[in-house]
Amino acid sequence: MNDLAILKQTAQTMSSREIAQLCEKEHRHVLRDIDNLNQTYEQMGLPKVGQGSYTTPNTGNQLYREFLLTKEQSIDLVTGYRADIRIRINRRWAEPVSYTH
């Protein structure tokens, strides 16, 4: 079983196709943006978005690229500005709250 199939079974994810639909963008543009995001993840030493494929009834066995993104990766993708800055801000918001008195 590949990593993407395991992710699909064990984590809540959103596909790049669904993101394209929700953001009213062409899927190929979302794929491009995820490729760019993955380059930044790699530079920062973070895990990349997992890539897989899908088929459609119209094209038979023709495989098309798609990604499955976690909630954090989805937010990183769609929140704009420079990728490294938005990743840092998103990670900060994901940190547990610490109370100091």
PDB file of N, CA and C in Angstrom:
ATOM      1  N   MET A   1       0.851  -1.175   0.000  1.00  0.00           N
ATOM      2  CA  MET A   1       0.000   0.000   0.000  1.00  0.00           C
ATOM      3  C   MET A   1       0.899   1.241   0.000  1.00  0.00           C
ATOM      4  N   ASN A   2       0.597   2.217  -0.849  1.00  0.00           N
ATOM      5  CA  ASN A   2       1.437   3.411  -0.898  1.00  0.00           C
ATOM      6  C   ASN A   2       1.073   4.391   0.216  1.00  0.00           C
ATOM      7  N   ASP A   3       1.955   5.373   0.434  1.00  0.00           N
ATOM      8  CA  ASP A   3       1.769   6.335   1.519  1.00  0.00           C
ATOM      9  C   ASP A   3       0.465   7.112   1.375  1.00  0.00           C
ATOM     10  N   LEU A   4       0.101   7.441   0.132  1.00  0.00           N
ATOM     11  CA  LEU A   4      -1.116   8.200  -0.089  1.00  0.00           C
ATOM     12  C   LEU A   4      -2.351   7.384   0.301  1.00  0.00           C
ATOM     13  N   ALA A   5      -2.347   6.103   0.001  1.00  0.00           N
ATOM     14  CA  ALA A   5      -3.473   5.241   0.365  1.00  0.00           C
ATOM     15  C   ALA A   5      -3.596   5.132   1.881  1.00  0.00           C
ATOM     16  N   ILE A   6      -2.464   5.053   2.575  1.00  0.00           N
ATOM     17  CA  ILE A   6      -2.481   5.001   4.036  1.00  0.00           C
ATOM     18  C   ILE A   6      -3.018   6.311   4.596  1.00  0.00           C
ATOM     19  N   LEU A   7      -2.562   7.441   4.049  1.00  0.00           N
ATOM     20  CA  LEU A   7      -3.043   8.749   4.491  1.00  0.00           C
ATOM     21  C   LEU A   7      -4.544   8.857   4.286  1.00  0.00           C
ATOM     22  N   LYS A   8      -5.014   8.371   3.161  1.00  0.00           N
ATOM     23  CA  LYS A   8      -6.437   8.440   2.833  1.00  0.00           C
ATOM     24  C   LYS A   8      -7.262   7.684   3.881  1.00  0.00           C
ATOM     25  N   GLN A   9      -6.725   6.581   4.394  1.00  0.00           N
ATOM     26  CA  GLN A   9      -7.450   5.747   5.351  1.00  0.00           C
ATOM     27  C   GLN A   9      -7.332   6.244   6.792  1.00  0.00           C
ATOM     28  N   THR A  10      -6.248   6.927   7.141  1.00  0.00           N
ATOM     29  CA  THR A  10      -5.988   7.233   8.544  1.00  0.00           C
ATOM     30  C   THR A  10      -6.171   8.690   8.925  1.00  0.00           C
ATOM     31  N   ALA A  11      -6.264   9.599   7.995  1.00  0.00           N
ATOM     32  CA  ALA A  11      -6.337  11.017   8.332  1.00  0.00           C
ATOM     33  C   ALA A  11      -7.451  11.688   7.556  1.00  0.00           C
ATOM     34  N   GLN A  12      -7.950  12.749   8.143  1.00  0.00           N
ATOM     35  CA  GLN A  12      -8.933  13.552   7.437  1.00  0.00           C
ATOM     36  C   GLN A  12      -8.177  14.386   6.408  1.00  0.00           C
ATOM     37  N   THR A  13      -8.570  14.301   5.163  1.00  0.00           N
ATOM     38  CA  THR A  13      -7.864  15.003   4.090  1.00  0.00           C
ATOM     39  C   THR A  13      -8.855  15.696   3.163  1.00  0.00           C
ATOM     40  N   MET A  14      -8.291  16.543   2.313  1.00  0.00           N
ATOM     41  CA  MET A  14      -9.052  17.202   1.258  1.00  0.00           C
ATOM     42  C   MET A  14      -8.237  17.055  -0.018  1.00  0.00           C
ATOM     43  N   SER A  15      -8.876  16.680  -1.104  1.00  0.00           N
ATOM     44  CA  SER A  15      -8.149  16.478  -2.352  1.00  0.00           C
ATOM     45  C   SER A  15      -7.909  17.809  -3.056  1.00  0.00           C
ATOM     46  N   SER A  16      -6.884  17.827  -3.880  1.00  0.00           N
ATOM     47  CA  SER A  16      -6.597  19.020  -4.679  1.00  0.00           C
ATOM     48  C   SER A  16      -7.761  19.325  -5.622  1.00  0.00           C
ATOM     49  N   ARG A  17      -8.476  18.304  -6.049  1.00  0.00           N
ATOM     50  CA  ARG A  17      -9.636  18.539  -6.925  1.00  0.00           C
ATOM     51  C   ARG A  17     -10.753  19.256  -6.171  1.00  0.00           C
ATOM     52  N   GLU A  18     -10.962  18.872  -4.906  1.00  0.00           N
ATOM     53  CA  GLU A  18     -11.985  19.544  -4.109  1.00  0.00           C
ATOM     54  C   GLU A  18     -11.581  20.985  -3.822  1.00  0.00           C
ATOM     55  N   ILE A  19     -10.303  21.206  -3.523  1.00  0.00           N
ATOM     56  CA  ILE A  19      -9.820  22.570  -3.295  1.00  0.00           C
ATOM     57  C   ILE A  19     -10.032  23.411  -4.550  1.00  0.00           C
ATOM     58  N   ALA A  20      -9.733  22.856  -5.720  1.00  0.00           N
ATOM     59  CA  ALA A  20      -9.941  23.584  -6.976  1.00  0.00           C
ATOM     60  C   ALA A  20     -11.409  23.974  -7.129  1.00  0.00           C
ATOM     61  N   GLN A  21     -12.291  23.053  -6.819  1.00  0.00           N
ATOM     62  CA  GLN A  21     -13.719  23.327  -6.941  1.00  0.00           C
ATOM     63  C   GLN A  21     -14.153  24.414  -5.951  1.00  0.00           C
ATOM     64  N   LEU A  22     -13.746  24.279  -4.692  1.00  0.00           N
ATOM     65  CA  LEU A  22     -14.145  25.245  -3.671  1.00  0.00           C
ATOM     66  C   LEU A  22     -13.572  26.636  -3.929  1.00  0.00           C
ATOM     67  N   CYS A  23     -12.372  26.690  -4.491  1.00  0.00           N
ATOM     68  CA  CYS A  23     -11.709  27.973  -4.759  1.00  0.00           C
ATOM     69  C   CYS A  23     -12.005  28.504  -6.155  1.00  0.00           C
ATOM     70  N   GLU A  24     -12.803  27.753  -6.908  1.00  0.00           N
ATOM     71  CA  GLU A  24     -13.161  28.127  -8.276  1.00  0.00           C
ATOM     72  C   GLU A  24     -11.917  28.371  -9.124  1.00  0.00           C
ATOM     73  N   LYS A  25     -10.973  27.418  -9.036  1.00  0.00           N
ATOM     74  CA  LYS A  25      -9.728  27.479  -9.810  1.00  0.00           C
ATOM     75  C   LYS A  25      -9.641  26.228 -10.680  1.00  0.00           C
ATOM     76  N   GLU A  26      -8.855  26.309 -11.723  1.00  0.00           N
ATOM     77  CA  GLU A  26      -8.590  25.123 -12.522  1.00  0.00           C
ATOM     78  C   GLU A  26      -7.681  24.194 -11.720  1.00  0.00           C
ATOM     79  N   HIS A  27      -7.953  22.896 -11.818  1.00  0.00           N
ATOM     80  CA  HIS A  27      -7.170  21.926 -11.050  1.00  0.00           C
ATOM     81  C   HIS A  27      -5.689  22.019 -11.388  1.00  0.00           C
ATOM     82  N   ARG A  28      -5.361  22.267 -12.636  1.00  0.00           N
ATOM     83  CA  ARG A  28      -3.949  22.352 -13.018  1.00  0.00           C
ATOM     84  C   ARG A  28      -3.244  23.500 -12.302  1.00  0.00           C
ATOM     85  N   HIS A  29      -3.973  24.573 -12.005  1.00  0.00           N
ATOM     86  CA  HIS A  29      -3.378  25.688 -11.274  1.00  0.00           C
ATOM     87  C   HIS A  29      -3.166  25.326  -9.805  1.00  0.00           C
ATOM     88  N   VAL A  30      -4.105  24.587  -9.244  1.00  0.00           N
ATOM     89  CA  VAL A  30      -3.940  24.118  -7.867  1.00  0.00           C
ATOM     90  C   VAL A  30      -2.756  23.156  -7.781  1.00  0.00           C
ATOM     91  N   LEU A  31      -2.601  22.273  -8.767  1.00  0.00           N
ATOM     92  CA  LEU A  31      -1.446  21.364  -8.796  1.00  0.00           C
ATOM     93  C   LEU A  31      -0.143  22.152  -8.821  1.00  0.00           C
ATOM     94  N   ARG A  32      -0.091  23.183  -9.649  1.00  0.00           N
ATOM     95  CA  ARG A  32       1.096  24.037  -9.727  1.00  0.00           C
ATOM     96  C   ARG A  32       1.396  24.675  -8.373  1.00  0.00           C
ATOM     97  N   ASP A  33       0.350  25.184  -7.708  1.00  0.00           N
ATOM     98  CA  ASP A  33       0.534  25.825  -6.405  1.00  0.00           C
ATOM     99  C   ASP A  33       1.014  24.828  -5.353  1.00  0.00           C
ATOM    100  N   ILE A  34       0.531  23.597  -5.416  1.00  0.00           N
ATOM    101  CA  ILE A  34       0.979  22.574  -4.469  1.00  0.00           C
ATOM    102  C   ILE A  34       2.422  22.182  -4.760  1.00  0.00           C
ATOM    103  N   ASP A  35       2.797  22.093  -6.033  1.00  0.00           N
ATOM    104  CA  ASP A  35       4.201  21.831  -6.371  1.00  0.00           C
ATOM    105  C   ASP A  35       5.100  22.911  -5.764  1.00  0.00           C
ATOM    106  N   ASN A  36       4.689  24.174  -5.860  1.00  0.00           N
ATOM    107  CA  ASN A  36       5.455  25.276  -5.270  1.00  0.00           C
ATOM    108  C   ASN A  36       5.489  25.173  -3.748  1.00  0.00           C
ATOM    109  N   LEU A  37       4.350  24.824  -3.149  1.00  0.00           N
ATOM    110  CA  LEU A  37       4.286  24.648  -1.701  1.00  0.00           C
ATOM    111  C   LEU A  37       5.226  23.527  -1.263  1.00  0.00           C
ATOM    112  N   ASN A  38       5.244  22.428  -2.021  1.00  0.00           N
ATOM    113  CA  ASN A  38       6.128  21.304  -1.687  1.00  0.00           C
ATOM    114  C   ASN A  38       7.601  21.707  -1.756  1.00  0.00           C
ATOM    115  N   GLN A  39       7.956  22.581  -2.689  1.00  0.00           N
ATOM    116  CA  GLN A  39       9.343  23.062  -2.754  1.00  0.00           C
ATOM    117  C   GLN A  39       9.700  23.823  -1.482  1.00  0.00           C
ATOM    118  N   THR A  40       8.774  24.636  -1.004  1.00  0.00           N
ATOM    119  CA  THR A  40       9.017  25.389   0.230  1.00  0.00           C
ATOM    120  C   THR A  40       9.080  24.441   1.425  1.00  0.00           C
ATOM    121  N   TYR A  41       8.169  23.473   1.488  1.00  0.00           N
ATOM    122  CA  TYR A  41       8.213  22.472   2.565  1.00  0.00           C
ATOM    123  C   TYR A  41       9.581  21.792   2.585  1.00  0.00           C
ATOM    124  N   GLU A  42      10.068  21.412   1.417  1.00  0.00           N
ATOM    125  CA  GLU A  42      11.361  20.733   1.327  1.00  0.00           C
ATOM    126  C   GLU A  42      12.479  21.634   1.854  1.00  0.00           C
ATOM    127  N   GLN A  43      12.464  22.909   1.473  1.00  0.00           N
ATOM    128  CA  GLN A  43      13.481  23.855   1.943  1.00  0.00           C
ATOM    129  C   GLN A  43      13.422  24.032   3.457  1.00  0.00           C
ATOM    130  N   MET A  44      12.221  23.915   4.021  1.00  0.00           N
ATOM    131  CA  MET A  44      12.041  24.111   5.459  1.00  0.00           C
ATOM    132  C   MET A  44      12.161  22.801   6.239  1.00  0.00           C
ATOM    133  N   GLY A  45      12.395  21.698   5.535  1.00  0.00           N
ATOM    134  CA  GLY A  45      12.521  20.403   6.203  1.00  0.00           C
ATOM    135  C   GLY A  45      11.205  19.842   6.705  1.00  0.00           C
ATOM    136  N   LEU A  46      10.104  20.216   6.074  1.00  0.00           N
ATOM    137  CA  LEU A  46       8.777  19.738   6.469  1.00  0.00           C
ATOM    138  C   LEU A  46       8.307  18.654   5.506  1.00  0.00           C
ATOM    139  N   PRO A  47       7.406  17.781   5.958  1.00  0.00           N
ATOM    140  CA  PRO A  47       6.872  16.742   5.063  1.00  0.00           C
ATOM    141  C   PRO A  47       6.095  17.361   3.907  1.00  0.00           C
ATOM    142  N   LYS A  48       6.276  16.794   2.729  1.00  0.00           N
ATOM    143  CA  LYS A  48       5.596  17.286   1.529  1.00  0.00           C
ATOM    144  C   LYS A  48       4.175  16.723   1.452  1.00  0.00           C
ATOM    145  N   VAL A  49       3.356  17.381   0.663  1.00  0.00           N
ATOM    146  CA  VAL A  49       1.993  16.920   0.396  1.00  0.00           C
ATOM    147  C   VAL A  49       2.097  15.652  -0.447  1.00  0.00           C
ATOM    148  N   GLY A  50       1.358  14.612  -0.063  1.00  0.00           N
ATOM    149  CA  GLY A  50       1.406  13.340  -0.772  1.00  0.00           C
ATOM    150  C   GLY A  50       0.695  13.398  -2.105  1.00  0.00           C
ATOM    151  N   GLN A  51       1.341  12.846  -3.128  1.00  0.00           N
ATOM    152  CA  GLN A  51       0.762  12.843  -4.475  1.00  0.00           C
ATOM    153  C   GLN A  51       0.227  11.467  -4.815  1.00  0.00           C
ATOM    154  N   GLY A  52      -0.886  11.444  -5.502  1.00  0.00           N
ATOM    155  CA  GLY A  52      -1.473  10.205  -5.987  1.00  0.00           C
ATOM    156  C   GLY A  52      -2.046  10.426  -7.371  1.00  0.00           C
ATOM    157  N   SER A  53      -2.997   9.590  -7.737  1.00  0.00           N
ATOM    158  CA  SER A  53      -3.602   9.719  -9.053  1.00  0.00           C
ATOM    159  C   SER A  53      -5.053   9.260  -9.001  1.00  0.00           C
ATOM    160  N   TYR A  54      -5.782   9.635 -10.025  1.00  0.00           N
ATOM    161  CA  TYR A  54      -7.180   9.224 -10.169  1.00  0.00           C
ATOM    162  C   TYR A  54      -7.469   8.998 -11.645  1.00  0.00           C
ATOM    163  N   THR A  55      -8.563   8.329 -11.913  1.00  0.00           N
ATOM    164  CA  THR A  55      -9.022   8.121 -13.289  1.00  0.00           C
ATOM    165  C   THR A  55     -10.452   8.655 -13.398  1.00  0.00           C
ATOM    166  N   THR A  56     -10.892   8.844 -14.626  1.00  0.00           N
ATOM    167  CA  THR A  56     -12.280   9.238 -14.857  1.00  0.00           C
ATOM    168  C   THR A  56     -12.926   8.216 -15.783  1.00  0.00           C
ATOM    169  N   PRO A  57     -14.233   8.057 -15.697  1.00  0.00           N
ATOM    170  CA  PRO A  57     -14.910   7.094 -16.569  1.00  0.00           C
ATOM    171  C   PRO A  57     -14.699   7.395 -18.047  1.00  0.00           C
ATOM    172  N   ASN A  58     -14.545   8.669 -18.401  1.00  0.00           N
ATOM    173  CA  ASN A  58     -14.414   9.063 -19.806  1.00  0.00           C
ATOM    174  C   ASN A  58     -13.090   8.637 -20.427  1.00  0.00           C
ATOM    175  N   THR A  59     -12.037   8.512 -19.597  1.00  0.00           N
ATOM    176  CA  THR A  59     -10.706   8.256 -20.145  1.00  0.00           C
ATOM    177  C   THR A  59     -10.155   6.879 -19.791  1.00  0.00           C
ATOM    178  N   GLY A  60     -10.967   6.052 -19.171  1.00  0.00           N
ATOM    179  CA  GLY A  60     -10.534   4.689 -18.873  1.00  0.00           C
ATOM    180  C   GLY A  60      -9.373   4.628 -17.903  1.00  0.00           C
ATOM    181  N   ASN A  61      -8.238   4.109 -18.379  1.00  0.00           N
ATOM    182  CA  ASN A  61      -7.081   3.907 -17.511  1.00  0.00           C
ATOM    183  C   ASN A  61      -6.129   5.100 -17.459  1.00  0.00           C
ATOM    184  N   GLN A  62      -6.449   6.191 -18.106  1.00  0.00           N
ATOM    185  CA  GLN A  62      -5.597   7.382 -18.075  1.00  0.00           C
ATOM    186  C   GLN A  62      -5.502   7.895 -16.639  1.00  0.00           C
ATOM    187  N   LEU A  63      -4.275   8.032 -16.131  1.00  0.00           N
ATOM    188  CA  LEU A  63      -4.064   8.517 -14.764  1.00  0.00           C
ATOM    189  C   LEU A  63      -3.826  10.020 -14.763  1.00  0.00           C
ATOM    190  N   TYR A  64      -4.433  10.693 -13.797  1.00  0.00           N
ATOM    191  CA  TYR A  64      -4.260  12.125 -13.602  1.00  0.00           C
ATOM    192  C   TYR A  64      -3.732  12.362 -12.194  1.00  0.00           C
ATOM    193  N   ARG A  65      -2.854  13.376 -12.060  1.00  0.00           N
ATOM    194  CA  ARG A  65      -2.290  13.700 -10.751  1.00  0.00           C
ATOM    195  C   ARG A  65      -3.331  14.329  -9.839  1.00  0.00           C
ATOM    196  N   GLU A  66      -3.202  14.021  -8.555  1.00  0.00           N
ATOM    197  CA  GLU A  66      -3.950  14.722  -7.526  1.00  0.00           C
ATOM    198  C   GLU A  66      -3.166  14.627  -6.228  1.00  0.00           C
ATOM    199  N   PHE A  67      -3.464  15.511  -5.306  1.00  0.00           N
ATOM    200  CA  PHE A  67      -2.843  15.505  -3.992  1.00  0.00           C
ATOM    201  C   PHE A  67      -3.928  15.372  -2.945  1.00  0.00           C
ATOM    202  N   LEU A  68      -3.573  14.770  -1.807  1.00  0.00           N
ATOM    203  CA  LEU A  68      -4.449  14.763  -0.638  1.00  0.00           C
ATOM    204  C   LEU A  68      -3.762  15.572   0.440  1.00  0.00           C
ATOM    205  N   LEU A  69      -4.413  16.625   0.888  1.00  0.00           N
ATOM    206  CA  LEU A  69      -3.830  17.560   1.839  1.00  0.00           C
ATOM    207  C   LEU A  69      -4.480  17.427   3.208  1.00  0.00           C
ATOM    208  N   THR A  70      -3.659  17.554   4.243  1.00  0.00           N
ATOM    209  CA  THR A  70      -4.190  17.634   5.592  1.00  0.00           C
ATOM    210  C   THR A  70      -4.817  19.008   5.774  1.00  0.00           C
ATOM    211  N   LYS A  71      -5.480  19.216   6.885  1.00  0.00           N
ATOM    212  CA  LYS A  71      -6.069  20.529   7.179  1.00  0.00           C
ATOM    213  C   LYS A  71      -4.979  21.595   7.174  1.00  0.00           C
ATOM    214  N   GLU A  72      -3.869  21.310   7.841  1.00  0.00           N
ATOM    215  CA  GLU A  72      -2.768  22.276   7.926  1.00  0.00           C
ATOM    216  C   GLU A  72      -2.218  22.611   6.536  1.00  0.00           C
ATOM    217  N   GLN A  73      -2.027  21.592   5.697  1.00  0.00           N
ATOM    218  CA  GLN A  73      -1.514  21.821   4.341  1.00  0.00           C
ATOM    219  C   GLN A  73      -2.522  22.610   3.507  1.00  0.00           C
ATOM    220  N   SER A  74      -3.804  22.327   3.676  1.00  0.00           N
ATOM    221  CA  SER A  74      -4.842  23.062   2.951  1.00  0.00           C
ATOM    222  C   SER A  74      -4.805  24.537   3.303  1.00  0.00           C
ATOM    223  N   ILE A  75      -4.653  24.829   4.598  1.00  0.00           N
ATOM    224  CA  ILE A  75      -4.582  26.221   5.039  1.00  0.00           C
ATOM    225  C   ILE A  75      -3.321  26.875   4.486  1.00  0.00           C
ATOM    226  N   ASP A  76      -2.192  26.157   4.543  1.00  0.00           N
ATOM    227  CA  ASP A  76      -0.948  26.691   3.978  1.00  0.00           C
ATOM    228  C   ASP A  76      -1.140  27.060   2.508  1.00  0.00           C
ATOM    229  N   LEU A  77      -1.843  26.223   1.788  1.00  0.00           N
ATOM    230  CA  LEU A  77      -2.019  26.430   0.352  1.00  0.00           C
ATOM    231  C   LEU A  77      -2.844  27.667   0.031  1.00  0.00           C
ATOM    232  N   VAL A  78      -3.903  27.872   0.757  1.00  0.00           N
ATOM    233  CA  VAL A  78      -4.878  28.884   0.335  1.00  0.00           C
ATOM    234  C   VAL A  78      -4.771  30.225   1.047  1.00  0.00           C
ATOM    235  N   THR A  79      -3.843  30.393   1.976  1.00  0.00           N
ATOM    236  CA  THR A  79      -3.822  31.632   2.748  1.00  0.00           C
ATOM    237  C   THR A  79      -2.947  32.746   2.190  1.00  0.00           C
ATOM    238  N   GLY A  80      -2.295  32.550   1.062  1.00  0.00           N
ATOM    239  CA  GLY A  80      -1.606  33.633   0.378  1.00  0.00           C
ATOM    240  C   GLY A  80      -0.293  34.098   0.986  1.00  0.00           C
ATOM    241  N   TYR A  81       0.217  35.222   0.470  1.00  0.00           N
ATOM    242  CA  TYR A  81       1.510  35.799   0.805  1.00  0.00           C
ATOM    243  C   TYR A  81       2.643  34.839   0.479  1.00  0.00           C
ATOM    244  N   ARG A  82       3.829  35.102   1.010  1.00  0.00           N
ATOM    245  CA  ARG A  82       4.973  34.230   0.770  1.00  0.00           C
ATOM    246  C   ARG A  82       4.761  32.916   1.492  1.00  0.00           C
ATOM    247  N   ALA A  83       5.086  31.827   0.824  1.00  0.00           N
ATOM    248  CA  ALA A  83       4.835  30.497   1.372  1.00  0.00           C
ATOM    249  C   ALA A  83       5.508  30.289   2.726  1.00  0.00           C
ATOM    250  N   ASP A  84       6.771  30.675   2.872  1.00  0.00           N
ATOM    251  CA  ASP A  84       7.465  30.403   4.136  1.00  0.00           C
ATOM    252  C   ASP A  84       6.859  31.185   5.297  1.00  0.00           C
ATOM    253  N   ILE A  85       6.389  32.399   5.041  1.00  0.00           N
ATOM    254  CA  ILE A  85       5.792  33.198   6.110  1.00  0.00           C
ATOM    255  C   ILE A  85       4.428  32.641   6.504  1.00  0.00           C
ATOM    256  N   ARG A  86       3.592  32.306   5.530  1.00  0.00           N
ATOM    257  CA  ARG A  86       2.269  31.784   5.882  1.00  0.00           C
ATOM    258  C   ARG A  86       2.373  30.444   6.592  1.00  0.00           C
ATOM    259  N   ILE A  87       3.382  29.626   6.247  1.00  0.00           N
ATOM    260  CA  ILE A  87       3.574  28.354   6.932  1.00  0.00           C
ATOM    261  C   ILE A  87       3.925  28.611   8.396  1.00  0.00           C
ATOM    262  N   ARG A  88       4.818  29.552   8.650  1.00  0.00           N
ATOM    263  CA  ARG A  88       5.198  29.869  10.036  1.00  0.00           C
ATOM    264  C   ARG A  88       4.003  30.379  10.841  1.00  0.00           C
ATOM    265  N   ILE A  89       3.198  31.256  10.226  1.00  0.00           N
ATOM    266  CA  ILE A  89       2.027  31.807  10.918  1.00  0.00           C
ATOM    267  C   ILE A  89       1.015  30.696  11.199  1.00  0.00           C
ATOM    268  N   ASN A  90       0.763  29.853  10.213  1.00  0.00           N
ATOM    269  CA  ASN A  90      -0.191  28.756  10.419  1.00  0.00           C
ATOM    270  C   ASN A  90       0.284  27.814  11.511  1.00  0.00           C
ATOM    271  N   ARG A  91       1.586  27.531  11.559  1.00  0.00           N
ATOM    272  CA  ARG A  91       2.128  26.645  12.597  1.00  0.00           C
ATOM    273  C   ARG A  91       1.982  27.289  13.975  1.00  0.00           C
ATOM    274  N   ARG A  92       2.180  28.590  14.032  1.00  0.00           N
ATOM    275  CA  ARG A  92       2.040  29.303  15.302  1.00  0.00           C
ATOM    276  C   ARG A  92       0.617  29.179  15.826  1.00  0.00           C
ATOM    277  N   TRP A  93      -0.374  29.357  14.964  1.00  0.00           N
ATOM    278  CA  TRP A  93      -1.763  29.248  15.387  1.00  0.00           C
ATOM    279  C   TRP A  93      -2.115  27.829  15.810  1.00  0.00           C
ATOM    280  N   ALA A  94      -1.391  26.857  15.292  1.00  0.00           N
ATOM    281  CA  ALA A  94      -1.660  25.461  15.621  1.00  0.00           C
ATOM    282  C   ALA A  94      -1.048  25.043  16.966  1.00  0.00           C
ATOM    283  N   GLU A  95      -0.162  25.885  17.522  1.00  0.00           N
ATOM    284  CA  GLU A  95       0.484  25.551  18.793  1.00  0.00           C
ATOM    285  C   GLU A  95      -0.545  25.556  19.927  1.00  0.00           C
ATOM    286  N   PRO A  96      -0.321  24.685  20.926  1.00  0.00           N
ATOM    287  CA  PRO A  96      -1.229  24.692  22.076  1.00  0.00           C
ATOM    288  C   PRO A  96      -1.101  26.009  22.862  1.00  0.00           C
ATOM    289  N   VAL A  97      -2.173  26.411  23.463  1.00  0.00           N
ATOM    290  CA  VAL A  97      -2.180  27.630  24.246  1.00  0.00           C
ATOM    291  C   VAL A  97      -1.443  27.378  25.556  1.00  0.00           C
ATOM    292  N   SER A  98      -0.556  28.286  25.909  1.00  0.00           N
ATOM    293  CA  SER A  98       0.118  28.164  27.209  1.00  0.00           C
ATOM    294  C   SER A  98      -0.297  29.341  28.076  1.00  0.00           C
ATOM    295  N   TYR A  99      -0.655  29.043  29.275  1.00  0.00           N
ATOM    296  CA  TYR A  99      -1.100  30.069  30.209  1.00  0.00           C
ATOM    297  C   TYR A  99       0.039  30.373  31.184  1.00  0.00           C
ATOM    298  N   THR A 100       0.400  31.647  31.252  1.00  0.00           N
ATOM    299  CA  THR A 100       1.401  32.070  32.225  1.00  0.00           C
ATOM    300  C   THR A 100       0.768  33.088  33.147  1.00  0.00           C
ATOM    301  N   HIS A 101       1.067  32.968  34.399  1.00  0.00           N
ATOM    302  CA  HIS A 101       0.502  33.890  35.385  1.00  0.00           C
ATOM    303  C   HIS A 101       1.599  34.745  35.952  1.00  0.00           C
TER     304      HIS A 101
END
